[in-house]
Amino acid sequence: MVKAEGVRKSFGAVEVLKGIDLEVAPREVFCVIGPSGSGKSTFLRCINHLEKINAGRLYVDGQLVGYRQQGNRLHELKDREVAEQRRDIGMVFQRFNLFPHMTALENVMEAPVQVKGETKSVARERAVRLLDRVGLADKAAGYPSQLSGGQQQRVAIARALAMEPKLMLFDEPTSALDPELVGDVLDVMRSLAEDGMTMIVVTHEMGFAREVGDSLVFMDDGVVVESGDPRQVLTRPRHERTKSFLSKVL
């Protein structure tokens, strides 16, 4: 579902990604851990071309992301074409980014109506179903300011699912939440995994990575240091850098 080949990304003189190679299979829950500044979130944003890569190739479902290849040259796609690709990729951020002037229901309805051209009745029916799925059927008429952080994040997940994506990206979705609100969000993510959604999850929740993840990579300083089965990497890491990181977070 996702294939990265030698992906590099720089901001000015600072190289943040230094040649990332990895593959994510369909239906896989792929967890990414590592210290702040290791390039995890930047890599996630490159997958849907929110950040443009400087070298390498990124594919989603066999399609080159953000570019068209002609011969040996890459040509960046037009904004409209990139937006078309993004329709298949749902993304949930640390901050919920909900529209404050819209109810939970309206937030979930908005993209299918505006981007896909769905009728409001079809979009509303799905939005009601998705809010129920994330445990917020009774909050459909609530505005973001009336919801807790955990509830807002669950609305954000429902909003991403409303576009019926083939891939979901989670960028530390629980890091901005109070500890007692984390569980509800992780439960929704668990249910998505059980339903076979392909997910890439940048997370500090090691318990989630251990229980739900199919694969795990540890990133540091823009490279993949270690990868493998989450249980093995978390309990018997091979690299000293991984051991040092995990000794501080487990």
PDB file of C-alpha atoms in Angstrom, residues 30-200:
ATOM      1  CA  PHE A  30       2.547   0.166  10.805  1.00  0.00           C
ATOM      2  CA  CYS A  31       3.805   2.020  13.888  1.00  0.00           C
ATOM      3  CA  VAL A  32       6.618   4.584  13.901  1.00  0.00           C
ATOM      4  CA  ILE A  33       8.384   5.574  17.111  1.00  0.00           C
ATOM      5  CA  GLY A  34      11.385   7.740  17.910  1.00  0.00           C
ATOM      6  CA  PRO A  35      12.492  10.920  19.682  1.00  0.00           C
ATOM      7  CA  SER A  36      11.213  14.373  18.777  1.00  0.00           C
ATOM      8  CA  GLY A  37      12.981  15.740  15.730  1.00  0.00           C
ATOM      9  CA  SER A  38      13.740  12.317  14.261  1.00  0.00           C
ATOM     10  CA  GLY A  39      11.688  12.976  11.097  1.00  0.00           C
ATOM     11  CA  LYS A  40       8.607  10.861  11.920  1.00  0.00           C
ATOM     12  CA  SER A  41       5.963  13.542  11.320  1.00  0.00           C
ATOM     13  CA  THR A  42       7.798  14.926   8.299  1.00  0.00           C
ATOM     14  CA  PHE A  43       7.795  11.482   6.704  1.00  0.00           C
ATOM     15  CA  LEU A  44       4.074  11.134   7.354  1.00  0.00           C
ATOM     16  CA  ARG A  45       3.406  14.511   5.724  1.00  0.00           C
ATOM     17  CA  CYS A  46       5.460  13.485   2.689  1.00  0.00           C
ATOM     18  CA  ILE A  47       3.185  10.487   2.108  1.00  0.00           C
ATOM     19  CA  ASN A  48       0.304  12.749   1.114  1.00  0.00           C
ATOM     20  CA  HIS A  49       2.551  15.454  -0.371  1.00  0.00           C
ATOM     21  CA  LEU A  50       1.924  18.021   2.349  1.00  0.00           C
ATOM     22  CA  GLU A  51       5.719  18.190   2.236  1.00  0.00           C
ATOM     23  CA  LYS A  52       7.569  17.802  -1.058  1.00  0.00           C
ATOM     24  CA  ILE A  53      10.427  15.319  -1.020  1.00  0.00           C
ATOM     25  CA  ASN A  54      13.863  16.321  -2.353  1.00  0.00           C
ATOM     26  CA  ALA A  55      14.897  12.865  -3.571  1.00  0.00           C
ATOM     27  CA  GLY A  56      13.598   9.326  -3.821  1.00  0.00           C
ATOM     28  CA  ARG A  57      10.155   7.963  -4.608  1.00  0.00           C
ATOM     29  CA  LEU A  58       6.962   7.510  -2.613  1.00  0.00           C
ATOM     30  CA  TYR A  59       4.137   5.283  -3.834  1.00  0.00           C
ATOM     31  CA  VAL A  60       0.643   4.775  -2.425  1.00  0.00           C
ATOM     32  CA  ASP A  61      -1.249   1.806  -3.828  1.00  0.00           C
ATOM     33  CA  GLY A  62       1.218   1.615  -6.713  1.00  0.00           C
ATOM     34  CA  GLN A  63       0.821   5.276  -7.658  1.00  0.00           C
ATOM     35  CA  LEU A  64       3.706   7.754  -7.468  1.00  0.00           C
ATOM     36  CA  VAL A  65       2.759  10.464  -4.954  1.00  0.00           C
ATOM     37  CA  GLY A  66       2.948  14.096  -6.044  1.00  0.00           C
ATOM     38  CA  TYR A  67       4.846  13.503  -9.279  1.00  0.00           C
ATOM     39  CA  ARG A  68       4.634  12.026 -12.749  1.00  0.00           C
ATOM     40  CA  GLN A  69       7.682  10.249 -14.127  1.00  0.00           C
ATOM     41  CA  GLN A  70       8.675  10.794 -17.742  1.00  0.00           C
ATOM     42  CA  GLY A  71      11.840   8.959 -18.650  1.00  0.00           C
ATOM     43  CA  ASN A  72      14.251   9.585 -15.782  1.00  0.00           C
ATOM     44  CA  ARG A  73      12.676  12.905 -14.816  1.00  0.00           C
ATOM     45  CA  LEU A  74       9.994  13.682 -12.260  1.00  0.00           C
ATOM     46  CA  HIS A  75       7.422  16.379 -12.940  1.00  0.00           C
ATOM     47  CA  GLU A  76       5.356  17.668 -10.037  1.00  0.00           C
ATOM     48  CA  LEU A  77       1.618  17.190 -10.405  1.00  0.00           C
ATOM     49  CA  LYS A  78      -0.741  20.151 -10.491  1.00  0.00           C
ATOM     50  CA  ASP A  79      -2.486  21.049  -7.227  1.00  0.00           C
ATOM     51  CA  ARG A  80      -5.747  19.596  -8.536  1.00  0.00           C
ATOM     52  CA  GLU A  81      -4.061  16.261  -9.304  1.00  0.00           C
ATOM     53  CA  VAL A  82      -2.385  16.151  -5.871  1.00  0.00           C
ATOM     54  CA  ALA A  83      -5.748  16.870  -4.244  1.00  0.00           C
ATOM     55  CA  GLU A  84      -7.192  13.963  -6.219  1.00  0.00           C
ATOM     56  CA  GLN A  85      -4.535  11.640  -4.766  1.00  0.00           C
ATOM     57  CA  ARG A  86      -5.166  12.914  -1.240  1.00  0.00           C
ATOM     58  CA  ARG A  87      -8.801  11.876  -1.401  1.00  0.00           C
ATOM     59  CA  ASP A  88      -7.671   8.289  -0.792  1.00  0.00           C
ATOM     60  CA  ILE A  89      -5.460   9.184   2.191  1.00  0.00           C
ATOM     61  CA  GLY A  90      -7.008  10.153   5.518  1.00  0.00           C
ATOM     62  CA  MET A  91      -4.846  12.063   7.993  1.00  0.00           C
ATOM     63  CA  VAL A  92      -5.365  12.723  11.693  1.00  0.00           C
ATOM     64  CA  PHE A  93      -3.100  15.353  13.255  1.00  0.00           C
ATOM     65  CA  GLN A  94      -1.925  16.031  16.815  1.00  0.00           C
ATOM     66  CA  ARG A  95      -4.191  19.070  16.863  1.00  0.00           C
ATOM     67  CA  PHE A  96      -7.702  18.331  15.768  1.00  0.00           C
ATOM     68  CA  ASN A  97      -8.061  21.119  13.165  1.00  0.00           C
ATOM     69  CA  LEU A  98     -11.862  21.005  13.274  1.00  0.00           C
ATOM     70  CA  PHE A  99     -13.838  23.894  11.804  1.00  0.00           C
ATOM     71  CA  PRO A 100     -14.883  25.814  14.960  1.00  0.00           C
ATOM     72  CA  HIS A 101     -18.048  27.278  13.389  1.00  0.00           C
ATOM     73  CA  MET A 102     -19.406  23.852  12.397  1.00  0.00           C
ATOM     74  CA  THR A 103     -21.022  21.164  14.521  1.00  0.00           C
ATOM     75  CA  ALA A 104     -19.439  17.715  14.798  1.00  0.00           C
ATOM     76  CA  LEU A 105     -21.911  16.444  12.188  1.00  0.00           C
ATOM     77  CA  GLU A 106     -21.151  19.317   9.794  1.00  0.00           C
ATOM     78  CA  ASN A 107     -17.392  18.793  10.207  1.00  0.00           C
ATOM     79  CA  VAL A 108     -17.747  15.159   9.153  1.00  0.00           C
ATOM     80  CA  MET A 109     -20.069  16.005   6.245  1.00  0.00           C
ATOM     81  CA  GLU A 110     -18.017  18.842   4.786  1.00  0.00           C
ATOM     82  CA  ALA A 111     -15.340  17.086   2.686  1.00  0.00           C
ATOM     83  CA  PRO A 112     -17.621  14.543   0.952  1.00  0.00           C
ATOM     84  CA  VAL A 113     -19.979  17.379  -0.055  1.00  0.00           C
ATOM     85  CA  GLN A 114     -17.309  19.888  -1.105  1.00  0.00           C
ATOM     86  CA  VAL A 115     -14.675  17.538  -2.543  1.00  0.00           C
ATOM     87  CA  LYS A 116     -16.665  14.563  -3.818  1.00  0.00           C
ATOM     88  CA  GLY A 117     -19.820  16.482  -4.690  1.00  0.00           C
ATOM     89  CA  GLU A 118     -22.037  14.178  -2.637  1.00  0.00           C
ATOM     90  CA  THR A 119     -25.555  15.255  -1.747  1.00  0.00           C
ATOM     91  CA  LYS A 120     -26.006  16.497   1.805  1.00  0.00           C
ATOM     92  CA  SER A 121     -28.433  13.693   2.583  1.00  0.00           C
ATOM     93  CA  VAL A 122     -25.919  10.981   1.594  1.00  0.00           C
ATOM     94  CA  ALA A 123     -23.089  12.742   3.458  1.00  0.00           C
ATOM     95  CA  ARG A 124     -25.291  13.249   6.530  1.00  0.00           C
ATOM     96  CA  GLU A 125     -26.278   9.593   6.630  1.00  0.00           C
ATOM     97  CA  ARG A 126     -22.631   8.503   6.580  1.00  0.00           C
ATOM     98  CA  ALA A 127     -21.611  11.182   9.106  1.00  0.00           C
ATOM     99  CA  VAL A 128     -24.282  10.007  11.562  1.00  0.00           C
ATOM    100  CA  ARG A 129     -23.031   6.431  11.150  1.00  0.00           C
ATOM    101  CA  LEU A 130     -19.387   7.436  11.650  1.00  0.00           C
ATOM    102  CA  LEU A 131     -20.078   9.551  14.725  1.00  0.00           C
ATOM    103  CA  ASP A 132     -21.903   6.569  16.189  1.00  0.00           C
ATOM    104  CA  ARG A 133     -18.926   4.391  15.352  1.00  0.00           C
ATOM    105  CA  VAL A 134     -16.533   6.653  17.287  1.00  0.00           C
ATOM    106  CA  GLY A 135     -18.947   6.807  20.231  1.00  0.00           C
ATOM    107  CA  LEU A 136     -20.218  10.337  19.659  1.00  0.00           C
ATOM    108  CA  ALA A 137     -23.734   9.889  18.295  1.00  0.00           C
ATOM    109  CA  ASP A 138     -25.013  12.101  21.116  1.00  0.00           C
ATOM    110  CA  LYS A 139     -22.547  14.916  20.260  1.00  0.00           C
ATOM    111  CA  ALA A 140     -23.543  15.411  16.605  1.00  0.00           C
ATOM    112  CA  ALA A 141     -24.968  18.881  17.284  1.00  0.00           C
ATOM    113  CA  GLY A 142     -22.048  19.946  19.502  1.00  0.00           C
ATOM    114  CA  TYR A 143     -19.478  22.503  18.393  1.00  0.00           C
ATOM    115  CA  PRO A 144     -15.743  21.814  18.904  1.00  0.00           C
ATOM    116  CA  SER A 145     -15.599  24.298  21.797  1.00  0.00           C
ATOM    117  CA  GLN A 146     -18.216  22.179  23.608  1.00  0.00           C
ATOM    118  CA  LEU A 147     -16.235  18.944  23.213  1.00  0.00           C
ATOM    119  CA  SER A 148     -13.277  17.576  25.160  1.00  0.00           C
ATOM    120  CA  GLY A 149      -9.957  17.082  23.405  1.00  0.00           C
ATOM    121  CA  GLY A 150     -10.565  13.347  23.130  1.00  0.00           C
ATOM    122  CA  GLN A 151     -14.018  13.914  21.664  1.00  0.00           C
ATOM    123  CA  GLN A 152     -12.619  16.411  19.148  1.00  0.00           C
ATOM    124  CA  GLN A 153      -9.980  13.908  18.085  1.00  0.00           C
ATOM    125  CA  ARG A 154     -12.624  11.230  17.581  1.00  0.00           C
ATOM    126  CA  VAL A 155     -14.612  13.667  15.417  1.00  0.00           C
ATOM    127  CA  ALA A 156     -11.396  14.282  13.451  1.00  0.00           C
ATOM    128  CA  ILE A 157     -11.049  10.514  12.885  1.00  0.00           C
ATOM    129  CA  ALA A 158     -14.679  10.305  11.738  1.00  0.00           C
ATOM    130  CA  ARG A 159     -14.054  13.248   9.408  1.00  0.00           C
ATOM    131  CA  ALA A 160     -11.059  11.487   7.831  1.00  0.00           C
ATOM    132  CA  LEU A 161     -13.066   8.264   7.441  1.00  0.00           C
ATOM    133  CA  ALA A 162     -15.907  10.139   5.728  1.00  0.00           C
ATOM    134  CA  MET A 163     -13.825  10.285   2.535  1.00  0.00           C
ATOM    135  CA  GLU A 164     -13.617   6.466   2.593  1.00  0.00           C
ATOM    136  CA  PRO A 165      -9.809   6.407   2.366  1.00  0.00           C
ATOM    137  CA  LYS A 166      -7.724   3.348   1.557  1.00  0.00           C
ATOM    138  CA  LEU A 167      -4.959   4.530   3.932  1.00  0.00           C
ATOM    139  CA  MET A 168      -5.064   6.349   7.287  1.00  0.00           C
ATOM    140  CA  LEU A 169      -2.141   8.368   8.653  1.00  0.00           C
ATOM    141  CA  PHE A 170      -2.064   9.214  12.367  1.00  0.00           C
ATOM    142  CA  ASP A 171       0.435  11.832  13.534  1.00  0.00           C
ATOM    143  CA  GLU A 172       0.734  11.331  17.308  1.00  0.00           C
ATOM    144  CA  PRO A 173      -3.060  11.520  17.653  1.00  0.00           C
ATOM    145  CA  THR A 174      -3.051  11.267  21.459  1.00  0.00           C
ATOM    146  CA  SER A 175      -0.092  13.518  22.313  1.00  0.00           C
ATOM    147  CA  ALA A 176      -2.238  16.637  22.901  1.00  0.00           C
ATOM    148  CA  LEU A 177      -4.769  14.817  25.102  1.00  0.00           C
ATOM    149  CA  ASP A 178      -5.143  14.544  28.840  1.00  0.00           C
ATOM    150  CA  PRO A 179      -4.107  11.022  29.914  1.00  0.00           C
ATOM    151  CA  GLU A 180      -7.645   9.931  30.844  1.00  0.00           C
ATOM    152  CA  LEU A 181      -8.906  10.794  27.338  1.00  0.00           C
ATOM    153  CA  VAL A 182      -6.302   8.749  25.450  1.00  0.00           C
ATOM    154  CA  GLY A 183      -8.043   5.389  25.845  1.00  0.00           C
ATOM    155  CA  ASP A 184     -11.191   6.342  23.924  1.00  0.00           C
ATOM    156  CA  VAL A 185      -9.162   7.471  20.905  1.00  0.00           C
ATOM    157  CA  LEU A 186      -6.987   4.340  20.952  1.00  0.00           C
ATOM    158  CA  ASP A 187     -10.133   2.170  21.157  1.00  0.00           C
ATOM    159  CA  VAL A 188     -11.413   3.741  17.919  1.00  0.00           C
ATOM    160  CA  MET A 189      -8.038   3.092  16.270  1.00  0.00           C
ATOM    161  CA  ARG A 190      -8.099  -0.522  17.482  1.00  0.00           C
ATOM    162  CA  SER A 191     -11.521  -1.042  15.901  1.00  0.00           C
ATOM    163  CA  LEU A 192     -10.233   0.399  12.599  1.00  0.00           C
ATOM    164  CA  ALA A 193      -7.323  -2.042  12.712  1.00  0.00           C
ATOM    165  CA  GLU A 194      -9.712  -4.947  13.356  1.00  0.00           C
ATOM    166  CA  ASP A 195     -11.702  -3.880  10.286  1.00  0.00           C
ATOM    167  CA  GLY A 196      -8.567  -4.098   8.137  1.00  0.00           C
ATOM    168  CA  MET A 197      -7.795  -0.418   7.591  1.00  0.00           C
ATOM    169  CA  THR A 198      -4.193   0.177   6.477  1.00  0.00           C
ATOM    170  CA  MET A 199      -2.715   2.545   9.059  1.00  0.00           C
ATOM    171  CA  ILE A 200       0.595   4.299   9.622  1.00  0.00           C
TER     172      ILE A 200
END
